Structures are given as structure tokens and as C-alpha cells.
Coordinates of C-alpha atoms in Angstrom, one line a residue:
M1 CA 16.8 -6.7 2.1
A2 CA 17.8 -9.9 3.7
D3 CA 18.7 -13.2 1.5
D4 CA 16.2 -15.1 3.5
N5 CA 12.5 -15.5 2.4
T6 CA 9.5 -15.7 4.8
D7 CA 9.9 -19.1 5.9
G8 CA 13.7 -18.8 6.9
R9 CA 15.3 -20.4 3.6
S10 CA 18.2 -18.8 2.1
T11 CA 17.5 -17.7 -1.5
E12 CA 20.5 -19.6 -2.7
E13 CA 18.6 -22.9 -1.3
M14 CA 15.4 -22.1 -3.2
T15 CA 14.7 -23.3 -6.9
L16 CA 13.5 -20.8 -9.6
E17 CA 9.9 -22.3 -9.2
Q18 CA 9.9 -21.7 -5.2
L19 CA 11.3 -18.2 -5.7
R20 CA 8.3 -17.6 -8.4
D21 CA 5.8 -19.2 -5.8
E22 CA 7.1 -16.8 -3.2
I23 CA 6.6 -13.9 -5.6
E24 CA 3.1 -15.2 -6.3
T25 CA 2.2 -15.4 -2.6
I26 CA 3.7 -11.9 -1.9
D27 CA 1.5 -10.3 -4.8
R28 CA -1.5 -12.1 -3.3
E29 CA -0.7 -10.4 0.1
I30 CA -0.3 -6.9 -1.5
V31 CA -3.6 -7.3 -3.3
E32 CA -5.2 -8.2 0.0
L33 CA -3.6 -5.5 1.6
I34 CA -4.7 -2.9 -1.1
A35 CA -8.4 -4.3 -0.8
Q36 CA -8.2 -3.6 3.0
R37 CA -6.9 -0.2 2.6
T38 CA -9.5 0.5 0.0
Y39 CA -12.1 -0.6 2.5
V40 CA -10.9 1.8 5.1
A41 CA -10.6 4.5 2.7
E42 CA -14.1 4.0 1.7
S43 CA -15.3 4.2 5.5
I44 CA -13.3 7.6 5.9
A45 CA -15.1 8.9 2.9
S46 CA -18.4 7.9 4.3
V47 CA -17.6 9.7 7.6
K48 CA -16.2 12.7 5.4
R49 CA -19.7 13.0 3.7
K50 CA -21.7 12.7 6.9
R51 CA -19.7 15.4 8.3
G52 CA -19.6 17.5 5.2
L53 CA -15.8 17.4 5.2
P54 CA -13.8 18.1 1.7
T55 CA -12.6 15.0 -0.1
T56 CA -8.9 16.4 0.1
D57 CA -7.0 16.6 3.1
E58 CA -3.5 17.9 2.1
S59 CA -2.2 17.5 5.7
Q60 CA -3.1 14.0 6.0
E61 CA -1.8 13.1 2.5
Q62 CA 1.4 14.8 3.5
Q63 CA 1.5 12.5 6.7
V64 CA 0.9 9.4 4.5
M65 CA 3.6 10.3 2.2
E66 CA 6.2 10.9 5.1
R67 CA 5.3 7.7 6.6
A68 CA 5.8 5.9 2.9
G69 CA 9.2 7.5 2.9
E70 CA 10.1 6.4 6.5
N71 CA 8.8 2.8 5.7
A72 CA 10.8 2.8 2.5
A73 CA 13.9 3.8 4.4
R74 CA 13.2 1.1 7.0
F75 CA 12.9 -1.7 4.6
D76 CA 15.6 -0.3 2.3
V77 CA 13.2 0.2 -0.6
D78 CA 13.6 3.1 -3.1
A79 CA 11.4 6.0 -1.5
N80 CA 10.6 7.3 -4.8
L81 CA 9.0 4.1 -5.9
V82 CA 7.2 3.6 -2.8
K83 CA 6.1 7.4 -2.7
A84 CA 4.5 6.8 -6.3
I85 CA 2.6 4.0 -5.2
F86 CA 1.2 5.7 -2.3
R87 CA 0.4 8.8 -4.5
L88 CA -1.6 6.5 -6.9
L89 CA -3.4 4.8 -3.9
I90 CA -4.4 8.3 -2.5
E91 CA -5.4 9.6 -6.1
I92 CA -7.7 6.5 -6.7
N93 CA -9.2 6.9 -3.4
K94 CA -9.9 10.6 -4.0
V95 CA -11.4 9.9 -7.4
H96 CA -13.7 7.2 -5.8
Q97 CA -14.6 9.7 -3.0
R98 CA -15.5 12.4 -5.4
E99 CA -17.6 9.9 -7.7
S100 CA -19.7 8.7 -4.6
R101 CA -20.8 12.3 -3.2

């Protein structure tokens, strides 16, 4: 990753407190994105229920995992870590879908 933060400042120019503030902002954005993803996954679950489709779609899960790996490579992040996070998100959504049936 680059040595610049989201507002263009070099990390060397930032204080520890500023860097921690940056992490806090990023953490909030991650949680917001997880909430958005969960909302869409719940909408997908509703469509599956209405159409009588199974909770699990292995082909779709494989595509999600492939995209996760590709995005990890694009941003120079450990692919195993990214895939583990996405596997957890998928499993949480599947559990929620099963419970809501």
C-alpha cells in the first residue's frame, strides 16, 4: 500500500493520534460496508425464499471467493486473510438465511 492516507498526507507527516484517528475512520467505514452487505444479503435471502431456491449457492460462493482473491491482489493484501473474512461473511449470511426460513 502507498505511504499516503486518504487525504493525501504522508504517513511520516502524521502523528500517532492522527494515524489512530485514521484507523478509527476506516473501522467505521468497514462496519458500514458490512451493514450494507448484510442488508443486500437479506434481500437476496428474501428473493430465494419467495422463489423456493436453496440457501446455499456454491457457484456464487466460489465467484465471491475468486473476486475476494482478485481484490486482495489488486490492493496488495494477503489473499488468505481476505478470503477468511469473506468466508466468515458468507457463513454468517447463510446462518441468518436458514434461521429466517
